[in-house]
Tab-separated table of C-alpha atoms and ligand atoms in Angstrom:
chain	number	residue	atom	x	y	z
A	308	MET	CA	117.258	108.644	116.951
A	309	ASN	CA	120.839	108.726	117.645
A	310	LEU	CA	123.002	107.819	114.128
A	311	SER	CA	126.327	107.268	114.087
A	312	TYR	CA	129.113	108.840	112.559
A	313	TRP	CA	129.135	106.305	110.000
A	314	GLU	CA	125.402	106.973	108.796
A	315	ILE	CA	125.447	110.684	109.107
A	316	LYS	CA	128.847	110.828	106.742
A	317	SER	CA	128.145	108.272	104.199
A	318	TRP	CA	124.082	108.901	103.953
A	319	LEU	CA	123.708	112.341	105.026
A	320	THR	CA	126.055	114.579	104.277
A	321	SER	CA	126.725	116.915	101.517
A	322	ILE	CA	123.669	116.250	99.942
A	323	ASP	CA	123.278	118.190	96.960
A	324	PHE	CA	119.471	117.149	95.822
A	325	THR	CA	116.708	115.654	98.498
A	326	ILE	CA	113.558	114.019	96.914
A	327	VAL	CA	110.655	113.584	99.216
A	328	GLY	CA	108.550	110.715	97.539
A	329	SER	CA	109.546	107.759	95.650
A	330	GLY	CA	106.487	107.748	93.143
A	331	ILE	CA	106.815	108.004	89.417
A	332	VAL	CA	107.713	111.537	89.961
A	333	GLY	CA	110.468	111.458	92.488
A	334	LEU	CA	112.206	108.754	90.788
A	335	ASN	CA	112.001	110.518	87.591
A	336	CYS	CA	113.441	113.830	88.819
A	337	ALA	CA	116.052	111.817	90.301
A	338	LEU	CA	117.044	110.398	87.334
A	339	GLN	CA	117.044	113.490	85.251
A	340	LEU	CA	119.068	115.455	88.037
A	341	LYS	CA	121.633	112.555	88.080
A	342	TYR	CA	121.679	112.644	84.254
A	343	ARG	CA	122.340	116.303	84.164
A	344	TYR	CA	124.909	116.515	87.571
A	345	PRO	CA	126.637	112.927	87.434
A	346	ASN	CA	128.580	113.657	90.339
A	347	SER	CA	125.683	115.276	92.286
A	348	LYS	CA	125.018	113.360	95.885
A	349	ILE	CA	121.013	112.941	95.364
A	350	LEU	CA	118.983	111.228	98.124
A	351	ILE	CA	114.868	110.220	98.009
A	352	LEU	CA	112.911	109.969	101.108
A	353	GLU	CA	109.932	107.535	100.836
A	354	LYS	CA	107.678	107.379	104.153
A	355	GLY	CA	106.260	103.645	102.492
A	356	ILE	CA	108.298	100.532	102.810
A	357	LEU	CA	107.430	100.726	99.079
A	358	PRO	CA	106.247	103.674	97.361
A	359	GLN	CA	103.116	104.698	99.296
A	360	GLY	CA	100.849	107.000	96.969
A	361	ALA	CA	99.533	106.238	93.560
A	362	SER	CA	102.328	105.018	91.503
A	363	THR	CA	102.468	101.420	92.816
A	364	LYS	CA	98.487	101.286	93.208
A	365	ASN	CA	97.205	102.466	89.579
A	366	ALA	CA	95.539	100.511	87.222
A	367	GLY	CA	98.411	100.778	84.532
A	368	PHE	CA	96.366	102.648	81.571
A	369	ALA	CA	98.486	104.216	79.345
A	370	CYS	CA	95.771	106.248	78.045
A	371	PHE	CA	95.136	110.254	77.096
A	372	GLY	CA	91.700	110.514	77.687
A	373	SER	CA	88.387	108.893	76.791
A	374	LEU	CA	85.982	110.481	73.896
A	375	SER	CA	83.598	111.859	76.690
A	376	GLU	CA	86.403	113.002	79.063
A	377	ILE	CA	87.888	114.980	76.413
A	378	ILE	CA	84.289	116.543	75.404
A	379	ASP	CA	83.910	117.559	79.251
A	380	ASP	CA	87.384	118.929	79.388
A	381	LEU	CA	86.337	121.305	76.745
A	382	LYS	CA	83.657	122.561	78.917
A	383	HIS	CA	86.222	123.338	81.594
A	384	HIS	CA	89.261	124.540	79.672
A	385	SER	CA	90.029	126.178	76.370
A	386	GLU	CA	90.820	124.257	73.387
A	387	ILE	CA	94.644	125.188	73.519
A	388	GLU	CA	94.718	124.063	77.354
A	389	VAL	CA	92.766	120.478	76.196
A	390	LEU	CA	95.452	120.123	73.341
A	391	GLU	CA	98.259	120.808	75.814
A	392	LEU	CA	97.029	118.255	78.224
A	393	ILE	CA	96.726	115.680	75.586
A	394	LYS	CA	100.261	116.351	73.974
A	395	LYS	CA	102.167	116.251	77.398
A	396	ARG	CA	100.117	112.969	78.146
A	397	ILE	CA	101.297	111.281	74.524
A	398	ASP	CA	105.168	112.742	75.245
A	399	GLY	CA	104.736	111.668	78.729
A	400	LEU	CA	104.135	108.017	77.699
A	401	GLN	CA	107.006	107.928	74.995
A	402	LEU	CA	109.436	109.506	77.924
A	403	LEU	CA	108.234	106.520	80.300
A	404	ARG	CA	108.690	103.953	76.814
A	405	LYS	CA	111.986	105.113	76.229
A	406	THR	CA	113.183	105.487	79.724
A	407	LEU	CA	112.645	101.983	80.798
A	408	GLY	CA	111.531	100.060	77.424
A	409	ASP	CA	108.514	98.644	76.423
A	410	ASN	CA	109.496	94.913	77.909
A	411	ALA	CA	110.436	96.536	81.423
A	412	ILE	CA	106.996	97.802	81.602
A	413	ASP	CA	105.213	94.861	79.571
A	414	TYR	CA	103.546	97.550	77.388
A	415	GLN	CA	100.953	96.451	75.483
A	416	ASN	CA	98.936	98.647	72.656
A	417	LEU	CA	95.664	96.677	72.861
A	418	GLY	CA	93.557	99.854	72.411
A	419	GLY	CA	91.163	101.489	74.693
A	420	TYR	CA	87.091	101.146	74.589
A	421	GLU	CA	84.333	103.677	76.355
A	422	LEU	CA	81.424	101.877	76.702
A	423	PHE	CA	77.865	103.695	77.621
A	424	LEU	CA	75.362	102.356	80.020
A	425	ASP	CA	71.863	102.052	78.736
A	426	SER	CA	70.777	104.410	81.238
A	427	ASP	CA	73.190	106.954	79.972
A	428	GLU	CA	71.424	107.632	76.516
A	429	SER	CA	72.169	111.486	76.691
A	430	LEU	CA	75.766	110.902	77.268
A	431	TYR	CA	76.122	108.303	74.332
A	432	LYS	CA	74.024	110.727	72.403
A	433	SER	CA	76.279	113.888	72.816
A	434	CYS	CA	79.521	111.235	72.508
A	435	VAL	CA	78.179	110.186	69.168
A	436	GLU	CA	77.299	113.575	67.918
A	437	LYS	CA	80.663	115.547	68.989
A	438	LEU	CA	82.915	112.279	67.494
A	439	GLU	CA	83.601	113.959	64.335
A	440	ASP	CA	84.926	117.465	65.818
A	441	ILE	CA	87.017	115.281	68.557
A	442	ASN	CA	88.806	113.723	66.002
A	443	GLN	CA	89.385	116.651	63.525
A	444	PHE	CA	90.324	118.620	67.102
A	445	LEU	CA	92.698	115.667	67.553
A	446	TYR	CA	93.982	115.372	63.869
A	447	PRO	CA	96.957	117.306	64.568
A	448	LEU	CA	98.285	115.449	67.068
A	449	PHE	CA	97.358	112.028	65.498
A	450	ASN	CA	97.290	112.782	61.573
A	451	THR	CA	94.469	110.261	61.847
A	452	GLU	CA	90.983	109.539	63.160
A	453	VAL	CA	91.381	108.208	66.860
A	454	PHE	CA	87.863	107.913	68.148
A	455	ALA	CA	85.004	105.497	66.259
A	456	PHE	CA	82.169	103.604	67.424
A	457	LYS	CA	82.436	99.737	67.072
A	458	GLU	CA	79.822	96.704	67.946
A	459	ASN	CA	80.233	95.264	71.536
A	460	ASN	CA	81.888	92.102	71.121
A	461	PHE	CA	82.754	91.208	74.861
A	462	GLY	CA	79.801	90.659	76.054
A	463	PHE	CA	79.442	93.354	78.336
A	464	LYS	CA	75.467	93.673	78.973
A	465	ASN	CA	73.363	97.009	80.082
A	466	ILE	CA	75.145	98.629	77.898
A	467	LYS	CA	74.874	100.647	74.288
A	468	SER	CA	75.468	98.000	71.327
A	469	LYS	CA	78.183	100.039	70.103
A	470	TYR	CA	81.293	101.414	72.322
A	471	CYS	CA	83.873	103.969	71.182
A	472	PHE	CA	87.482	102.528	70.662
A	473	ASN	CA	90.688	104.108	70.462
A	474	PRO	CA	93.640	102.222	68.835
A	475	PHE	CA	96.465	104.603	70.532
A	476	GLU	CA	95.604	103.317	73.991
A	477	GLY	CA	98.098	101.267	75.822
A	478	GLN	CA	98.326	99.004	79.291
A	479	ILE	CA	101.355	98.245	81.118
A	480	ASP	CA	101.905	96.132	84.309
A	481	THR	CA	102.718	98.793	87.069
A	482	GLY	CA	104.467	96.845	89.329
A	483	LYS	CA	106.885	96.056	86.435
A	484	MET	CA	107.239	99.737	86.106
A	485	MET	CA	107.894	101.007	89.185
A	486	ASP	CA	110.540	98.281	89.869
A	487	SER	CA	112.186	98.749	86.926
A	488	LEU	CA	112.138	102.577	87.706
A	489	LEU	CA	113.714	101.698	91.118
A	490	ASN	CA	116.468	99.639	89.664
A	491	LYS	CA	117.686	102.381	87.410
A	492	VAL	CA	117.518	105.008	89.793
A	493	GLN	CA	119.402	102.727	92.633
A	494	SER	CA	121.867	101.496	89.625
A	495	LEU	CA	122.977	105.069	89.479
A	496	GLY	CA	123.819	105.158	93.265
A	497	ILE	CA	121.073	107.331	94.184
A	498	LYS	CA	119.969	106.246	97.528
A	499	ILE	CA	116.506	105.929	98.828
A	500	ILE	CA	115.542	105.749	102.460
A	501	ASN	CA	112.554	104.050	103.122
A	502	HIS	CA	109.862	104.423	106.246
A	503	CYS	CA	111.129	108.162	106.198
A	504	ILE	CA	108.627	110.667	106.989
A	505	VAL	CA	109.308	114.373	105.787
A	506	GLU	CA	107.572	116.489	108.799
A	507	SER	CA	108.705	119.938	107.999
A	508	PHE	CA	111.551	121.755	106.273
A	509	SER	CA	112.780	125.609	106.636
A	510	GLU	CA	115.306	127.393	104.072
A	511	HIS	CA	118.651	128.900	105.220
A	512	VAL	CA	121.032	130.685	103.158
A	513	ASP	CA	122.364	128.552	100.777
A	514	THR	CA	120.703	125.130	102.107
A	515	VAL	CA	117.333	123.680	102.976
A	516	LYS	CA	116.885	121.973	106.482
A	517	LEU	CA	114.675	118.863	106.667
A	518	LYS	CA	113.316	117.235	109.634
A	519	THR	CA	111.857	113.759	109.346
A	520	ASN	CA	110.775	111.183	111.790
A	521	HIS	CA	114.330	109.865	112.514
A	522	PHE	CA	116.922	112.918	112.115
A	523	THR	CA	117.459	115.939	110.545
A	524	PHE	CA	119.782	117.318	108.070
A	525	THR	CA	120.636	119.859	105.401
A	526	THR	CA	120.386	119.724	101.591
A	527	LYS	CA	121.259	122.547	98.949
A	528	LYS	CA	117.905	121.511	97.102
A	529	LEU	CA	114.967	120.007	97.812
A	530	PHE	CA	112.158	118.487	95.236
A	531	ILE	CA	108.384	117.636	96.768
A	532	ALA	CA	107.046	114.990	94.929
A	533	THR	CA	104.503	113.909	97.271
A	534	ASN	CA	101.120	114.474	95.084
A	535	GLY	CA	97.888	113.966	97.014
A	536	PHE	CA	99.923	114.279	100.584
A	537	ALA	CA	101.268	117.462	99.410
A	538	LYS	CA	98.730	119.819	101.715
A	539	GLN	CA	100.910	118.482	104.685
A	540	LEU	CA	103.947	119.925	103.807
A	541	ASP	CA	102.007	123.192	102.953
A	542	ILE	CA	103.409	123.448	99.692
A	543	ALA	CA	100.184	123.591	97.356
A	544	THR	CA	96.446	123.075	96.950
A	545	VAL	CA	96.072	119.657	96.317
A	546	GLN	CA	93.038	117.737	97.411
A	547	PRO	CA	93.636	114.227	98.240
A	548	ALA	CA	91.365	111.642	96.490
A	549	ARG	CA	91.406	107.845	97.377
A	550	ALA	CA	91.108	105.280	94.354
A	551	GLN	CA	89.480	101.970	95.526
A	552	VAL	CA	90.308	98.589	93.117
A	553	LEU	CA	89.600	94.779	93.015
A	554	ILE	CA	90.918	92.140	90.868
A	555	THR	CA	89.338	88.959	90.070
A	556	LYS	CA	91.513	85.564	90.140
A	557	PRO	CA	92.307	84.115	86.881
A	558	ILE	CA	89.310	83.470	84.406
A	559	GLU	CA	90.025	80.714	82.003
A	560	ASN	CA	89.755	81.562	78.453
A	561	LEU	CA	89.094	85.489	79.353
A	562	PRO	CA	88.301	87.325	75.766
A	563	ILE	CA	88.309	90.967	77.683
A	564	LYS	CA	91.442	92.362	76.421
A	565	GLY	CA	92.224	96.234	76.473
A	566	THR	CA	91.619	99.160	78.391
A	567	PHE	CA	88.003	100.230	79.211
A	568	HIS	CA	86.353	103.411	80.716
A	569	LEU	CA	82.595	103.506	81.893
A	570	GLU	CA	80.407	106.274	83.163
A	571	GLU	CA	83.187	109.334	82.118
A	572	GLY	CA	85.927	107.826	83.535
A	573	TYR	CA	84.671	107.395	87.308
A	574	TYR	CA	84.715	103.336	86.255
A	575	TYR	CA	88.002	101.498	84.599
A	576	PHE	CA	88.484	98.351	84.151
A	577	ARG	CA	91.014	95.719	81.811
A	578	ASN	CA	92.765	92.630	81.574
A	579	ILE	CA	96.046	91.494	83.409
A	580	ASP	CA	97.056	87.533	83.736
A	581	ASN	CA	93.883	86.484	82.847
A	582	ARG	CA	91.825	88.714	85.661
A	583	ILE	CA	89.981	91.880	85.241
A	584	LEU	CA	91.310	94.668	87.532
A	585	LEU	CA	88.129	96.909	88.095
A	586	GLY	CA	88.403	100.688	89.728
A	587	GLY	CA	86.341	103.615	90.588
A	588	GLY	CA	83.225	104.671	92.032
A	589	ARG	CA	84.867	107.939	93.953
A	590	ASN	CA	81.644	109.698	92.897
A	591	LEU	CA	79.191	107.357	94.838
A	592	ASP	CA	80.645	109.472	98.015
A	593	PHE	CA	83.401	111.881	97.254
A	594	LYS	CA	83.361	113.457	100.850
A	595	THR	CA	84.639	109.997	102.046
A	596	GLU	CA	87.127	109.395	99.780
A	597	GLU	CA	88.733	112.846	99.781
A	598	THR	CA	91.235	111.512	102.430
A	599	THR	CA	94.751	110.292	102.881
A	600	GLU	CA	93.977	107.312	104.608
A	601	PHE	CA	94.138	103.779	102.716
A	602	GLY	CA	91.114	101.772	103.067
A	603	GLU	CA	88.268	99.887	101.439
A	604	THR	CA	84.229	100.988	101.815
A	605	GLU	CA	81.673	98.666	101.507
A	606	LEU	CA	79.522	101.213	99.433
A	607	ILE	CA	82.196	101.197	96.755
A	608	GLN	CA	83.454	97.903	96.844
A	609	ASN	CA	80.112	96.468	96.401
A	610	LYS	CA	79.034	98.542	93.514
A	611	LEU	CA	82.548	97.427	91.905
A	612	GLU	CA	81.072	93.703	92.488
A	613	ASP	CA	77.748	94.835	90.986
A	614	LEU	CA	79.489	96.125	87.755
A	615	LEU	CA	81.343	92.944	87.313
A	616	LYS	CA	78.041	90.443	87.932
A	617	THR	CA	75.584	92.982	85.505
A	618	THR	CA	77.869	94.267	82.998
A	619	ILE	CA	81.346	93.146	82.953
A	620	LEU	CA	81.533	89.554	82.971
A	621	PRO	CA	77.373	89.119	83.152
A	622	ASP	CA	77.655	85.325	82.115
A	623	THR	CA	81.092	84.173	83.901
A	624	THR	CA	81.628	82.773	87.125
A	625	PHE	CA	84.260	84.909	88.861
A	626	GLU	CA	85.948	85.230	92.274
A	627	ILE	CA	87.605	88.173	93.917
A	628	ASP	CA	90.803	87.922	94.833
A	629	HIS	CA	92.332	91.055	96.212
A	630	ARG	CA	91.313	94.896	96.701
A	631	TRP	CA	93.522	97.827	97.579
A	632	SER	CA	93.161	101.599	97.312
A	633	GLY	CA	95.567	104.377	96.325
A	634	ILE	CA	95.714	107.909	96.922
A	635	MET	CA	95.717	110.567	94.049
A	636	GLY	CA	96.196	114.169	93.956
A	637	VAL	CA	93.649	116.183	92.149
A	638	GLY	CA	91.942	119.912	92.282
A	639	LYS	CA	89.725	122.227	89.816
A	640	GLN	CA	92.238	122.226	87.197
A	641	LYS	CA	93.176	119.371	85.350
A	642	LYS	CA	97.077	120.624	85.402
A	643	PRO	CA	99.655	119.795	87.430
A	644	ILE	CA	101.214	122.155	89.753
A	645	VAL	CA	105.270	122.417	88.799
A	646	LYS	CA	106.446	125.255	90.422
A	647	GLN	CA	109.757	126.622	93.055
A	648	VAL	CA	108.366	127.367	96.679
A	649	SER	CA	111.016	129.094	97.902
A	650	ASN	CA	114.459	129.971	96.857
A	651	ASN	CA	116.084	126.259	97.194
A	652	VAL	CA	112.429	124.317	97.100
A	653	PHE	CA	110.549	122.870	94.710
A	654	CYS	CA	107.688	121.089	93.951
A	655	GLY	CA	105.847	118.701	91.436
A	656	VAL	CA	102.442	117.311	92.426
A	657	ARG	CA	98.474	117.228	91.490
A	658	LEU	CA	98.624	114.330	89.082
A	659	GLY	CA	95.417	113.546	89.203
A	660	GLY	CA	94.283	110.447	87.558
A	661	MET	CA	96.875	110.561	84.513
A	662	GLY	CA	100.333	109.703	86.429
A	663	VAL	CA	101.291	107.015	84.400
A	664	ALA	CA	100.865	108.872	81.209
A	665	ILE	CA	102.456	112.269	82.763
A	666	GLY	CA	104.362	110.952	85.637
A	667	SER	CA	107.979	110.797	83.709
A	668	SER	CA	107.785	114.086	82.012
A	669	ILE	CA	106.576	115.804	85.179
A	670	GLY	CA	109.400	114.597	86.858
A	671	LYS	CA	111.670	115.757	84.008
A	672	SER	CA	110.066	119.009	84.301
A	673	LEU	CA	110.574	119.399	87.810
A	674	ALA	CA	114.411	118.576	87.481
A	675	ASP	CA	114.647	121.235	85.104
A	676	LEU	CA	113.516	123.947	87.561
A	677	ILE	CA	116.843	124.638	88.489
A	678	ASP	CA	119.303	125.693	86.166
B	1140	FAD	C1	93.781	102.990	92.005
B	1140	FAD	C2	94.654	103.950	90.792
B	1140	FAD	C3	94.344	103.967	89.501
B	1140	FAD	C4	95.262	104.665	88.828
B	1140	FAD	N1	94.951	104.596	87.926
B	1140	FAD	C5	95.754	105.125	86.548
B	1140	FAD	C6	95.793	104.872	85.401
B	1140	FAD	O1	95.640	103.403	84.493
B	1140	FAD	N2	96.708	105.593	84.207
B	1140	FAD	C7	97.166	106.840	84.768
B	1140	FAD	O2	98.004	107.497	83.901
B	1140	FAD	N3	97.248	107.000	86.043
B	1140	FAD	C8	96.462	106.462	86.775
B	1140	FAD	N4	96.391	106.557	88.203
B	1140	FAD	C9	97.032	107.917	88.681
B	1140	FAD	C10	98.776	107.723	88.886
B	1140	FAD	O3	98.725	106.580	89.873
B	1140	FAD	C11	99.222	108.994	89.510
B	1140	FAD	O4	98.942	110.208	88.951
B	1140	FAD	C12	100.908	108.889	89.589
B	1140	FAD	O5	101.345	107.434	90.130
B	1140	FAD	C13	101.343	109.945	90.733
B	1140	FAD	O6	102.731	109.881	90.755
B	1140	FAD	P1	103.375	110.568	92.004
B	1140	FAD	O7	104.797	110.479	92.038
B	1140	FAD	O8	102.947	112.214	91.757
B	1140	FAD	O9	102.853	110.264	93.114
B	1140	FAD	P2	102.695	108.979	94.354
B	1140	FAD	O10	102.996	107.999	93.436
B	1140	FAD	O11	101.627	109.298	95.137
B	1140	FAD	O12	104.097	109.606	95.039
B	1140	FAD	C14	104.248	110.150	96.264
B	1140	FAD	C15	105.038	109.364	96.906
B	1140	FAD	O13	105.268	110.364	98.168
B	1140	FAD	C16	105.181	109.945	99.504
B	1140	FAD	N5	105.262	110.992	100.305
B	1140	FAD	C17	104.055	111.586	100.679
B	1140	FAD	N6	104.014	112.327	101.654
B	1140	FAD	C18	105.377	111.867	102.368
B	1140	FAD	C19	106.052	112.614	103.449
B	1140	FAD	N7	106.127	113.448	104.407
B	1140	FAD	N8	107.655	112.087	103.393
B	1140	FAD	C20	108.151	111.188	102.812
B	1140	FAD	N9	107.414	110.411	101.628
B	1140	FAD	C21	106.269	110.937	101.487
B	1140	FAD	C22	104.164	108.735	99.375
B	1140	FAD	O14	104.421	107.866	100.310
B	1140	FAD	C23	104.463	108.555	97.582
B	1140	FAD	O15	105.038	107.236	97.310
B	1140	FAD	C24	95.948	105.997	89.413
B	1140	FAD	C25	95.507	105.918	90.703
B	1140	FAD	C26	95.192	105.367	91.369
B	1140	FAD	C27	95.221	105.506	93.205
């Protein structure tokens, strides 16, 4: 595309910092850079008409891990690593709430619950057995016991009569969070160009040259926050993982309030605007869901509807209003990748299923990679 002299001068000249991706990480990175370098010229490039990965698609759980998830994490990571992961999520949520304010993101501390299917006897048993150990393990972070088993009061069926409650879990309105983050970034004079795909970049002496689907230009430093799409710029080993979601129409007198985890976190649901938002089911077909293509499949959507009918809303008539998907970035390790890629290029990717919790601090850590 032949840009005008004015377009080049105002938008694409003397750029100090360019960020690829306007998800929660990219936007927080931009904010932190602006705080540290108030006079810098910062540009964000985003391939979607809106942020188009996971940050505007997620379920809005402000959580740090369910009991079974923490037990499982301890099988694959050391105790110190797991405590560090949980601390990062708690600190990240604090930073998110501090940056935008609870009103702007509609933060509600309604608590979180882990449900166990009747058929999942062994998982239930191991969680009951390990409850005390895990509470002790988490004591240094919370100064109190985190998890407790409670009677099922929400009328769920096909699950154990008790579920595991965590009073520290909350929920946010994802749309409000991203809208307010975008407003904050733009109010500081940071420019965002949408519908602009970064295709490649190359290092020069003190600059990085970027090629997009519309133009090429140079920047002093480049920050890549493309999470599930990281492989496309060849910066880190991140597997894309599609996550599908549905939402019901409003349900009168809906008693269910809180965030809920089922089958070790493979399914999750919550109340929002008198509706139930339900997601998950990647474990039914990992191979197909290992994609950067958005889309819904019959297999997973049918399973989600089935869960609503049999387990979550067994005695309530409901209609599905809408379905969508988002793309996460995952890997064998749960730890995100925040690193220097080359002299003037940095990345913060692989946020897994916890980006609401850690996204703000990963954005900050990414910005902190330069001195
Ligand atoms: C359905 C679903 C439910 C989830 N639920 C929760 C939850 O309840 N709680 C929680 O903590 N986390 C949840 N997550 C995870 C969380 O949403 C993510 O971890 C987080 O949003 C990742 O943020 P990010 O900024 O790293 O990536 P993204 O939000 O994916 O941002 C990356 C951006 O980069 C852009 N991009 C990619 N490549 C290019 C390119 N070449 N050029 C220009 N732009 C590019 C993309 O369009 C995208 O906007 C969920 C995720 C999904 C999909």
